[in-house]
Short mmCIF file of C-alpha atoms in Angstrom, two decimals:
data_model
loop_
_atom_site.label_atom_id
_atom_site.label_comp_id
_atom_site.label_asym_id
_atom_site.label_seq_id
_atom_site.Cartn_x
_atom_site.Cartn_y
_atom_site.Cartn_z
CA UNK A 1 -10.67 8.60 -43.66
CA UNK A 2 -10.04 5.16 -45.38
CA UNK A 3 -13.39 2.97 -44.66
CA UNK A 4 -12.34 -0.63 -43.67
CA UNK A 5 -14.80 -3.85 -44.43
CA UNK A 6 -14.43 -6.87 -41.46
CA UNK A 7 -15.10 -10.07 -42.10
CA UNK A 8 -17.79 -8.65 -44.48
CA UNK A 9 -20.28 -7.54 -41.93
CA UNK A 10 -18.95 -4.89 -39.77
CA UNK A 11 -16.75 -1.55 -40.64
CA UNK A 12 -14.73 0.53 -39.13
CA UNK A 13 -12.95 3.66 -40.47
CA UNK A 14 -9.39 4.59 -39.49
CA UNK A 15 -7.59 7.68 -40.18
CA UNK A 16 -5.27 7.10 -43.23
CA UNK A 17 -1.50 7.64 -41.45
CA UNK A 18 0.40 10.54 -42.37
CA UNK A 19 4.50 10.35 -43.31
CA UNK A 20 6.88 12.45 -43.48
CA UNK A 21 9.63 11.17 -46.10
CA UNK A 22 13.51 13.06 -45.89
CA UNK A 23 16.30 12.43 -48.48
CA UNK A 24 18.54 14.58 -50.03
CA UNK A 25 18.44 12.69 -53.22
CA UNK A 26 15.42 14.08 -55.25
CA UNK A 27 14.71 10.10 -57.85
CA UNK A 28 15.04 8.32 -54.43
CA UNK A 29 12.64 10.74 -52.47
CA UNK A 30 10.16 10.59 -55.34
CA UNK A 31 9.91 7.08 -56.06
CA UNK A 32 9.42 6.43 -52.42
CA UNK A 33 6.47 9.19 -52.52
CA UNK A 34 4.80 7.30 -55.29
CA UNK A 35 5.08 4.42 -53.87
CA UNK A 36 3.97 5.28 -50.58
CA UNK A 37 0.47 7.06 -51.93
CA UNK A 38 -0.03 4.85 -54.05
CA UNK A 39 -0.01 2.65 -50.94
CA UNK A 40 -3.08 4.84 -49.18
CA UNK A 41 -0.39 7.02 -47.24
CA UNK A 42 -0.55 11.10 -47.12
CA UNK A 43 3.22 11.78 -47.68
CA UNK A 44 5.04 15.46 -47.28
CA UNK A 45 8.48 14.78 -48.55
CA UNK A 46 12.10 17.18 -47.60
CA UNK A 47 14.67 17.53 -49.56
CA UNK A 48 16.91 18.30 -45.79
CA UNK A 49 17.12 17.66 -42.88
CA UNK A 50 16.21 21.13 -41.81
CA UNK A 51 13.36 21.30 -43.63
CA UNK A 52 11.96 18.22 -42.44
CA UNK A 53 12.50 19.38 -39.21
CA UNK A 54 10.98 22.84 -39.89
CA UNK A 55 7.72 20.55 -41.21
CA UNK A 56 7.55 19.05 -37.92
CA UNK A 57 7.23 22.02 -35.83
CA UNK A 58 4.39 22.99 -38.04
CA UNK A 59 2.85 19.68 -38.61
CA UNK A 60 1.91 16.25 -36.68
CA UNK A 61 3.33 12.87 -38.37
CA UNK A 62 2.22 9.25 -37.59
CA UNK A 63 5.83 8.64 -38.84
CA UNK A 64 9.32 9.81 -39.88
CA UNK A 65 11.19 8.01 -42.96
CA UNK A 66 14.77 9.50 -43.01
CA UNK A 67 18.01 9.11 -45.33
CA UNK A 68 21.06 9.28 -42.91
CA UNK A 69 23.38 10.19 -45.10
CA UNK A 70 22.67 13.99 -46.13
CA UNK A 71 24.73 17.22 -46.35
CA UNK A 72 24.51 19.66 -43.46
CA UNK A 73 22.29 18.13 -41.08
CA UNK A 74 22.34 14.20 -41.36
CA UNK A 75 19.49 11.26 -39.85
CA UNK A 76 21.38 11.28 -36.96
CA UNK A 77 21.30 14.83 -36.09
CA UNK A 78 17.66 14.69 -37.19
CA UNK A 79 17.05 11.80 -35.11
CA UNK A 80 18.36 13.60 -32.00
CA UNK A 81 16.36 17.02 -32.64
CA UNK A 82 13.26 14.52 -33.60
CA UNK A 83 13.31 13.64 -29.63
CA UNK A 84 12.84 17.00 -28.52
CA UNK A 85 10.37 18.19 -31.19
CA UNK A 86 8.32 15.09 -31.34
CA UNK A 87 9.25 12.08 -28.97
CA UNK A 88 6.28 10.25 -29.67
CA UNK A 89 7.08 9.93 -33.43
CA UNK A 90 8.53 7.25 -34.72
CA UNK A 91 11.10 6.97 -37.27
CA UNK A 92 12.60 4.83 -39.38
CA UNK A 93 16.36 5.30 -41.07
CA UNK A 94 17.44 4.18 -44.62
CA UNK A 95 21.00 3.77 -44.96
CA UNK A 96 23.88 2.68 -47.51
CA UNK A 97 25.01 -0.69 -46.89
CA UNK A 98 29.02 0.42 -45.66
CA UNK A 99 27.09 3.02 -43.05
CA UNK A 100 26.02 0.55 -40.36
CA UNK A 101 28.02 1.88 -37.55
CA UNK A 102 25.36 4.51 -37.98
CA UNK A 103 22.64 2.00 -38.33
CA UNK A 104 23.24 1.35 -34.65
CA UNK A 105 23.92 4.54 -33.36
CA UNK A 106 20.52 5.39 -34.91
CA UNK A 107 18.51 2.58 -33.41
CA UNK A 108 20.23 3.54 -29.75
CA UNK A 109 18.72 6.79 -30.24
CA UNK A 110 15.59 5.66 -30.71
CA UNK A 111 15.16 4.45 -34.50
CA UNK A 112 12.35 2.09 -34.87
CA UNK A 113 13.47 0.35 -37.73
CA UNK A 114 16.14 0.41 -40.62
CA UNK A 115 16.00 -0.29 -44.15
CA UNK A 116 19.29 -0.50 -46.54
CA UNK A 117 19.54 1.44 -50.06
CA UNK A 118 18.58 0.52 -52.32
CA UNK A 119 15.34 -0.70 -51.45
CA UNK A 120 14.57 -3.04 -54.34
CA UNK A 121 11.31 -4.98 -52.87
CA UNK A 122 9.22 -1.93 -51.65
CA UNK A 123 7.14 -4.69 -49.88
CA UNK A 124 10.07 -4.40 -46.98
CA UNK A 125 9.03 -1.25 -46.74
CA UNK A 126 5.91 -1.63 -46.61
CA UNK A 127 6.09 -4.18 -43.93
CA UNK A 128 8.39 -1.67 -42.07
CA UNK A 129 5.81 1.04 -42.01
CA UNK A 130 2.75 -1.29 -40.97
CA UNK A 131 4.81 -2.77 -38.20
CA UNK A 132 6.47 0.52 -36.78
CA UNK A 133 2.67 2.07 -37.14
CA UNK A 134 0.70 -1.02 -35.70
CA UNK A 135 3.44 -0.86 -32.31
CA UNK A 136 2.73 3.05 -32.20
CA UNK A 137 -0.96 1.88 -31.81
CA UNK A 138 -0.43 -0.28 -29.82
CA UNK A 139 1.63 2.03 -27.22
CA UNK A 140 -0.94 5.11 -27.90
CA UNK A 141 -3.57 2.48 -26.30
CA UNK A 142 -1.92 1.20 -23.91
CA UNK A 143 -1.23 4.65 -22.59
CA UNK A 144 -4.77 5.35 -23.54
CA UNK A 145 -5.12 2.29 -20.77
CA UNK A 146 -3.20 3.39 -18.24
CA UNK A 147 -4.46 7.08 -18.16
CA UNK A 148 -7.33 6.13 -18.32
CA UNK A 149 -6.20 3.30 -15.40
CA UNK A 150 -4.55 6.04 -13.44
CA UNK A 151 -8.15 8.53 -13.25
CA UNK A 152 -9.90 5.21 -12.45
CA UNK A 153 -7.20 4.77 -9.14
CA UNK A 154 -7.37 8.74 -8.87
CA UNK A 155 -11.41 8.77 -8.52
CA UNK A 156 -11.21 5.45 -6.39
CA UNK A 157 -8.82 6.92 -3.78
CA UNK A 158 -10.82 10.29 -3.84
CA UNK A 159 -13.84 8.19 -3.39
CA UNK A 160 -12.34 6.02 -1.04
CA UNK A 161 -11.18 9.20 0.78
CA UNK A 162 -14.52 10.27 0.74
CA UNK A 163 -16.06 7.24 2.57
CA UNK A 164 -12.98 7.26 5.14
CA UNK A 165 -14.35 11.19 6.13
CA UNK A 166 -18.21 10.11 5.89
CA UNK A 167 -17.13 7.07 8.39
CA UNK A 168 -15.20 8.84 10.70
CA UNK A 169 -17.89 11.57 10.64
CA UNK A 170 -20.22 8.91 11.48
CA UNK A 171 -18.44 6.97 14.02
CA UNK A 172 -18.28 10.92 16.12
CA UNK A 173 -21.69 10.87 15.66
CA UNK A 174 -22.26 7.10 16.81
CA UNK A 175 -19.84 8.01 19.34
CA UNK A 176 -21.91 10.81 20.73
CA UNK A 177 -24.89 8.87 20.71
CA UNK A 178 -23.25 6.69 23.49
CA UNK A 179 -24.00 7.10 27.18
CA UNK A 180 -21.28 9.01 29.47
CA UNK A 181 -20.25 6.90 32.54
CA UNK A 182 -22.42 7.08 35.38
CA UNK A 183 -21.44 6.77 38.85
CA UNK A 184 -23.59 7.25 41.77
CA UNK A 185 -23.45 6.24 46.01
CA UNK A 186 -24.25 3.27 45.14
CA UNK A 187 -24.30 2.18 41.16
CA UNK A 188 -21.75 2.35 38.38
CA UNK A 189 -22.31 1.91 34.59
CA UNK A 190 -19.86 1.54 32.18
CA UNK A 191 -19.21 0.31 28.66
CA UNK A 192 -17.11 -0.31 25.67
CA UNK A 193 -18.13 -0.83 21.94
CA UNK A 194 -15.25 -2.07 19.29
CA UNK A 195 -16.22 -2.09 15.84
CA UNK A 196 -14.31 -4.25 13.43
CA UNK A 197 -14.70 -1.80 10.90
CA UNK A 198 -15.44 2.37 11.29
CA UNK A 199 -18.61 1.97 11.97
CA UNK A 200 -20.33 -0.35 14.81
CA UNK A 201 -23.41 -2.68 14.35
CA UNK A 202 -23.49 -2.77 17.84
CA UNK A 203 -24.63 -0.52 20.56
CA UNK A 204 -26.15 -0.15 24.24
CA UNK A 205 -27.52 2.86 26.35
CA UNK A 206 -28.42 3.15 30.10
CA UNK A 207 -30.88 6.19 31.49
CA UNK A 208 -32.29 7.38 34.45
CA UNK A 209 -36.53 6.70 34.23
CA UNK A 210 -36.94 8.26 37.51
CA UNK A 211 -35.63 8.53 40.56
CA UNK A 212 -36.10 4.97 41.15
CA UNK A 213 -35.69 3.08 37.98
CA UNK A 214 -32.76 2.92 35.37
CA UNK A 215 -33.40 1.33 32.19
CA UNK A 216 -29.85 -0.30 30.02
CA UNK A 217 -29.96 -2.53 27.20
CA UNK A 218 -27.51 -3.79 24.65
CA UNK A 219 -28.07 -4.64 20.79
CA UNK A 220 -26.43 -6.02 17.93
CA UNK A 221 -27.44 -5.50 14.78
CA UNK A 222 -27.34 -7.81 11.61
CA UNK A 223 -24.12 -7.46 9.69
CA UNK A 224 -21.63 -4.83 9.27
CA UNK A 225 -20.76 -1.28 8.57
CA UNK A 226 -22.84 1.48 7.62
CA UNK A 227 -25.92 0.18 7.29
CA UNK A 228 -26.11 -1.93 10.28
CA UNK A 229 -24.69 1.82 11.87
CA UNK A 230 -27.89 3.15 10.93
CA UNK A 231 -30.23 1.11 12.63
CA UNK A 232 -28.40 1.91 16.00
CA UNK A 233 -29.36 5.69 14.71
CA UNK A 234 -32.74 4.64 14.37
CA UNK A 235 -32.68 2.71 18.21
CA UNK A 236 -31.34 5.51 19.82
CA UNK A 237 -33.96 7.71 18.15
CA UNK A 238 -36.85 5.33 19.41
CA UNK A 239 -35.37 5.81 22.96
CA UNK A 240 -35.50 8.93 22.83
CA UNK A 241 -38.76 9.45 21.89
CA UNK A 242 -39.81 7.19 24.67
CA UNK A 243 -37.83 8.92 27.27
CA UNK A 244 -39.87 12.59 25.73
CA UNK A 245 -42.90 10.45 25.99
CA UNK A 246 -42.21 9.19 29.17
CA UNK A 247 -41.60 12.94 30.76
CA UNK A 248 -44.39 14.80 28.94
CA UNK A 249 -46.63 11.83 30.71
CA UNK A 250 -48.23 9.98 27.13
CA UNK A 251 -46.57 6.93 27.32
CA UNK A 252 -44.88 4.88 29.87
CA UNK A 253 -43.66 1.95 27.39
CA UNK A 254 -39.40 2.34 28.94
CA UNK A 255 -40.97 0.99 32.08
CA UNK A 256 -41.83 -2.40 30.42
CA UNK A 257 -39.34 -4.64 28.75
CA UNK A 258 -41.66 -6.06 26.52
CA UNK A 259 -43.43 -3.28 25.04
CA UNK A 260 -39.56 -1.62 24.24
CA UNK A 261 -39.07 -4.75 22.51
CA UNK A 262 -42.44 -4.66 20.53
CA UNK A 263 -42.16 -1.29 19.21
CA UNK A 264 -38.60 -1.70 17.93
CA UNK A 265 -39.55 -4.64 16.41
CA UNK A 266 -42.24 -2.50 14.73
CA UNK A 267 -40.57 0.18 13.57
CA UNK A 268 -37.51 -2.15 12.30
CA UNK A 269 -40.33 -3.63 9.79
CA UNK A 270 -41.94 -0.13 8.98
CA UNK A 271 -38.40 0.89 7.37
CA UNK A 272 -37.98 -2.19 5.51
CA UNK A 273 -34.37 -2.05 5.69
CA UNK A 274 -33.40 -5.35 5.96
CA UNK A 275 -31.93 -5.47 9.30
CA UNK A 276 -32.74 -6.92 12.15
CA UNK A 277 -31.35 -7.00 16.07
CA UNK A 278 -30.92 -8.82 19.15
CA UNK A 279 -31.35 -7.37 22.44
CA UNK A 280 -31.62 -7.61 25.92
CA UNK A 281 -33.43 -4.52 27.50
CA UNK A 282 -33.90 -4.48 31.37
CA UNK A 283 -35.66 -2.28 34.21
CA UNK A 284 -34.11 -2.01 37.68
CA UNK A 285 -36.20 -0.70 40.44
CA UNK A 286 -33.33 0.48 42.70
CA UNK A 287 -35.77 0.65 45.94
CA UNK A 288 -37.07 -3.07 45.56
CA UNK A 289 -33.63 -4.47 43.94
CA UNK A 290 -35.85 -6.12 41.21
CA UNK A 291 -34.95 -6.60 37.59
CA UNK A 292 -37.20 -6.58 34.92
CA UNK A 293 -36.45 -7.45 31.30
CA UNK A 294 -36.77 -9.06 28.34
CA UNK A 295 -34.84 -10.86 26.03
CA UNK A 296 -34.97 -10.95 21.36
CA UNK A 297 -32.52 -13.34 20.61
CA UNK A 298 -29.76 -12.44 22.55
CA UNK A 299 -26.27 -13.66 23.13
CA UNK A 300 -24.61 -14.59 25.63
CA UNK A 301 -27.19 -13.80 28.20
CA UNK A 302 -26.41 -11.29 30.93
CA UNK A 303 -23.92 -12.60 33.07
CA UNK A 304 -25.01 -11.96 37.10
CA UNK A 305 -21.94 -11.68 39.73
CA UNK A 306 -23.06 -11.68 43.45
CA UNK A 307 -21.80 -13.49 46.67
CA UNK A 308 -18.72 -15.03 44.86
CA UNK A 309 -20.40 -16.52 42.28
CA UNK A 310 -21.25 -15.46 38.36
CA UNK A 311 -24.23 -17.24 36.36
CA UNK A 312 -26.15 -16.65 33.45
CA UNK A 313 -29.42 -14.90 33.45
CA UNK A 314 -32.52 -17.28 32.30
CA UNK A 315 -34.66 -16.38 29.19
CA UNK A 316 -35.23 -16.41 25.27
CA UNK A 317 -36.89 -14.79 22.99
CA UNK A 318 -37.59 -13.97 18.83
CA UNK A 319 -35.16 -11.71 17.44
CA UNK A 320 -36.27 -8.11 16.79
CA UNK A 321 -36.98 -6.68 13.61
CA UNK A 322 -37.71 -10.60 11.43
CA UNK A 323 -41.47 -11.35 12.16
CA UNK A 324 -44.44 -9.03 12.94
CA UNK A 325 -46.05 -11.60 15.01
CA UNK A 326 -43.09 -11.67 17.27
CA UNK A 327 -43.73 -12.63 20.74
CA UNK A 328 -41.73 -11.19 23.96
CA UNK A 329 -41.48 -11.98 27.57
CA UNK A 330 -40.84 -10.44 30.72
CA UNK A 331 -38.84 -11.74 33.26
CA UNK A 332 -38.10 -10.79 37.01
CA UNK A 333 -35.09 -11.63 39.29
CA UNK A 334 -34.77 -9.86 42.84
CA UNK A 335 -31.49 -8.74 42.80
CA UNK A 336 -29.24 -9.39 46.10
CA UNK A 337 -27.57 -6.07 48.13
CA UNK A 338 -24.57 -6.09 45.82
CA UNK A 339 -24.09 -7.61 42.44
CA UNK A 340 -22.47 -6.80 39.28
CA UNK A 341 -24.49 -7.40 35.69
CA UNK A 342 -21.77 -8.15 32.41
CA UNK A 343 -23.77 -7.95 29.29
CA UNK A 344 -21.69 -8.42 25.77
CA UNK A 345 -22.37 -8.75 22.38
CA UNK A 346 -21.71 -12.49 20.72
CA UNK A 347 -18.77 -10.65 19.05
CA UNK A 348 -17.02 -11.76 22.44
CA UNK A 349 -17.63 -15.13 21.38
CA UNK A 350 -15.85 -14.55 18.27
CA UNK A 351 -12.39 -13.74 20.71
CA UNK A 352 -12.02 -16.80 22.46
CA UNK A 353 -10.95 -20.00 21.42
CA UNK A 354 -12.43 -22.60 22.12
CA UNK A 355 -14.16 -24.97 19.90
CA UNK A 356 -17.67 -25.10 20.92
CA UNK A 357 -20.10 -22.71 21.60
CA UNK A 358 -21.24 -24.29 25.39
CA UNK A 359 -17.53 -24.18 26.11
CA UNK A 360 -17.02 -20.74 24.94
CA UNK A 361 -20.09 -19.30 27.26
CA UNK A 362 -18.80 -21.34 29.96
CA UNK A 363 -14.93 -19.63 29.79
CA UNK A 364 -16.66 -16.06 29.72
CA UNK A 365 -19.05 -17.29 32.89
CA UNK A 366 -15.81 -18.24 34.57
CA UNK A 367 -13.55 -15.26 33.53
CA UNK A 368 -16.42 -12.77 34.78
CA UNK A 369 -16.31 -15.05 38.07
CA UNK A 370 -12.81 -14.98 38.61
CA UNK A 371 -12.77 -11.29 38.07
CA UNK A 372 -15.60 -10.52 40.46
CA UNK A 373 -17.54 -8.77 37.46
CA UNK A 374 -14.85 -5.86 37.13
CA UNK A 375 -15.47 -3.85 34.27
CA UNK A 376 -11.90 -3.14 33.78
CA UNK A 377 -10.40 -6.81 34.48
CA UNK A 378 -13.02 -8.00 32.52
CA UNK A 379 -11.65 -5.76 29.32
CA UNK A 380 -7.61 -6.93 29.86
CA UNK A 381 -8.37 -10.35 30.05
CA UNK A 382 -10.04 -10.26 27.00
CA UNK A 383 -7.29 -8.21 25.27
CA UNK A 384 -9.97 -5.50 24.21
CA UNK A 385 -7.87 -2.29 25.12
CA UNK A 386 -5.14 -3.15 22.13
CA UNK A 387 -5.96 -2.36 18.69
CA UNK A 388 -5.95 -5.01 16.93
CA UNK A 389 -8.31 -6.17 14.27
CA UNK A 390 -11.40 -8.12 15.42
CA UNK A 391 -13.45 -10.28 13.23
CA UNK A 392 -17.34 -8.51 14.51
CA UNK A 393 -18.06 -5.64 16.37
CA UNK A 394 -17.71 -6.12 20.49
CA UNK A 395 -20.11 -4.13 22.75
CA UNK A 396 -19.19 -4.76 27.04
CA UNK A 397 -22.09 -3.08 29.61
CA UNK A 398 -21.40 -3.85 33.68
CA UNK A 399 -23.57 -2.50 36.19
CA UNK A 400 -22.16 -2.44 39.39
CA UNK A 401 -24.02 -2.03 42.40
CA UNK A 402 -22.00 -1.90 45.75
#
């Protein structure tokens, strides 16, 4: 190795290039040898064709210098068998000054450079070598680049592909978590959740509590994606241990709006994830027709339908999950003989188009009016059985009672 000083300070060392000189004529092949050392290169010289060729099989060359005029095999038939032994290596042809016919035969083959005999200012040379060398390094890094460009894309799609299986994985499992229809004499619940990506930020669930009571809520979680995924993990999980709670006899906290609220709100800060939710959770007593429930931050508010007419349920409240001194309250509505209850995530405000947000709650009031609360009218005239791409996640819960 040849030890290189930059700029005085820092040094490098580069391997010192190996050539490979062929010429038939023994004073020209030697003075170009001489030369060439001298000039910090390690030369192996041929006196043929074939033997230069022979010296490639058995050895690796940063570069070929090759007479083109020789007996038996010539540069050009060198040149040619070159590209099959060796394609990377370059070469360079010296040639008489009446030959130049073959000067650009050689150069469509592949030649790098030519020089003409007699070379009188070994300085062209030189400057032939260090130029044909220099592009070789240049091309060995750029492929260097773009191999190393290409296993960057391969392990990105791979990882990509990856993440596509974990988030389909996880959008059967979020999936699962959701509540079958339910569909009794006289109640029907039903819902719809459309993520704008894999995985949904929003979510709802709706449960028997006895034989008089159903509890049904909907959420929406902060942001996007797999983490806000989780946290519906984590809700559903809560539920659930309230509902074991609940049977076993230790707790009775589903039956109050508040309380639901106040534990989530708890155990969102306990995990210090960084999310937080809005939610509407509510209690129907289906012998007294009363509605309990309680409101973090949610919007739109529930939407009633009864006798003809659709309005907004009343009520505010802190979002869930932000501040451990949160405060929640309970509100009641008697509920008439047949109604229908549209609850949505504010990604249903994102769909429409108008400009304001009073204008936008009053459209969906309307629409859910002048489609008497239908679960199913309510989805086509809000285009949410097509597929296209929506800009946040859209969760739909009606409760029907007829």
């Amino acid at each position: 190795y040849e030890i290189l000083v930059v700029t005085g300070v820092q040094t490098c060392a580069l391997p010192i290039s190996r050539l490979l000189v062929i010429d038939d004529e023994a004073m020209v092949r030697d003075s170009l040898v001489a030369y060439l050392e001298d000039s910090g290169y390690e030369i192996v010289s041929a006196e043929s064709g074939l033997q230069g060729l022979e010296l490639l099989k058995q050895q690796v060359f940063d570069l070929v210098l090759c007479d083109l005029r020789m007996p038996q095999l010539d540069g050009l038939d060198v040149l040619k068998r070159i590209k099959d032994i060796s394609p990377n290596t370059p070469f360079i042809v010296v040639s008489g000054a009446g030959v130049m016919n073959d000067v650009v035969q050689a150069l469509r083959l592949g030649a790098s450079d030519y020089l003409v005999k007699p070379i009188i200012d070994m300085a062209v040379l030189d400057h032939s070598i260090q130029k044909t060398l220099s592009i070789k390094r240049l091309e060995a890094d750029n492929q260097q680049y773009r191999d190393h460009l290409e296993a960057a894309n391969r392990q990105l799609s791979e990882s990509l592909d990856e993440l596509r299986s974990d988030q389909q994985a996880g959008r059967q499992v979020q999936a699962k978590m959701l509540p079958e229809p339910l569909q009794n004499d006289h109640y029907q619940f039903s819902h719809l959740i459309k993520p704008s990506l894999m995985l949904s930020g929003d979510f709802l669930d709706y449960f028997l509590l006895d034989e008089h009571h159903y509890g049904f809520y909907i959420a929406d979680v902060s942001g996007h994606g797999a983490a806000s995924a989780f946290v519906t993990v984590l809700l559903k999980n809560l539920t659930y241990r309230l509902k074991r709670n609940l049977k076993r006899g230790s707790s009775d906290d589903l039956f109050y709006p508040v309380k639901v609220l106040e534990r989530i709100n708890q155990e969102l800060l306990d995990t210090d994830c960084g999310k937080h939710l809005t939610i509407v959770y509510c209690v129907l007593n289906t012998q007294s027709l009363q509605l309990n429930y309680s409101i973090g931050a949610h919007m739109p508010l529930p939407i009633l339908y009864a006798n003809g007419e659709a309005q907004y349920l009343s009520g505010k409240g802190m979002p869930v999950g932000l501040f451990r001194d949160a405060k929640y309250n309970n509100y009641q509505l008697q509920m008439p003989d047949s109604f229908s209850i549209n609850l949505f995530s504010d990604g249903i405000l994102e769909l429409l188009k108008q400009p304001s947000l009073a204008l936008k709650e009053e459209y969906l009031r309307q629409l859910v009016e002048d489609n008497a609360g239908d679960h199913e009218s309510i989805k086509q005239a809000l285009y949410l059985n097509n597929d296209d791409d929506i800009p946040d996640d859209v969760a739909l819960m009606t409760i029907v009672r007829v």
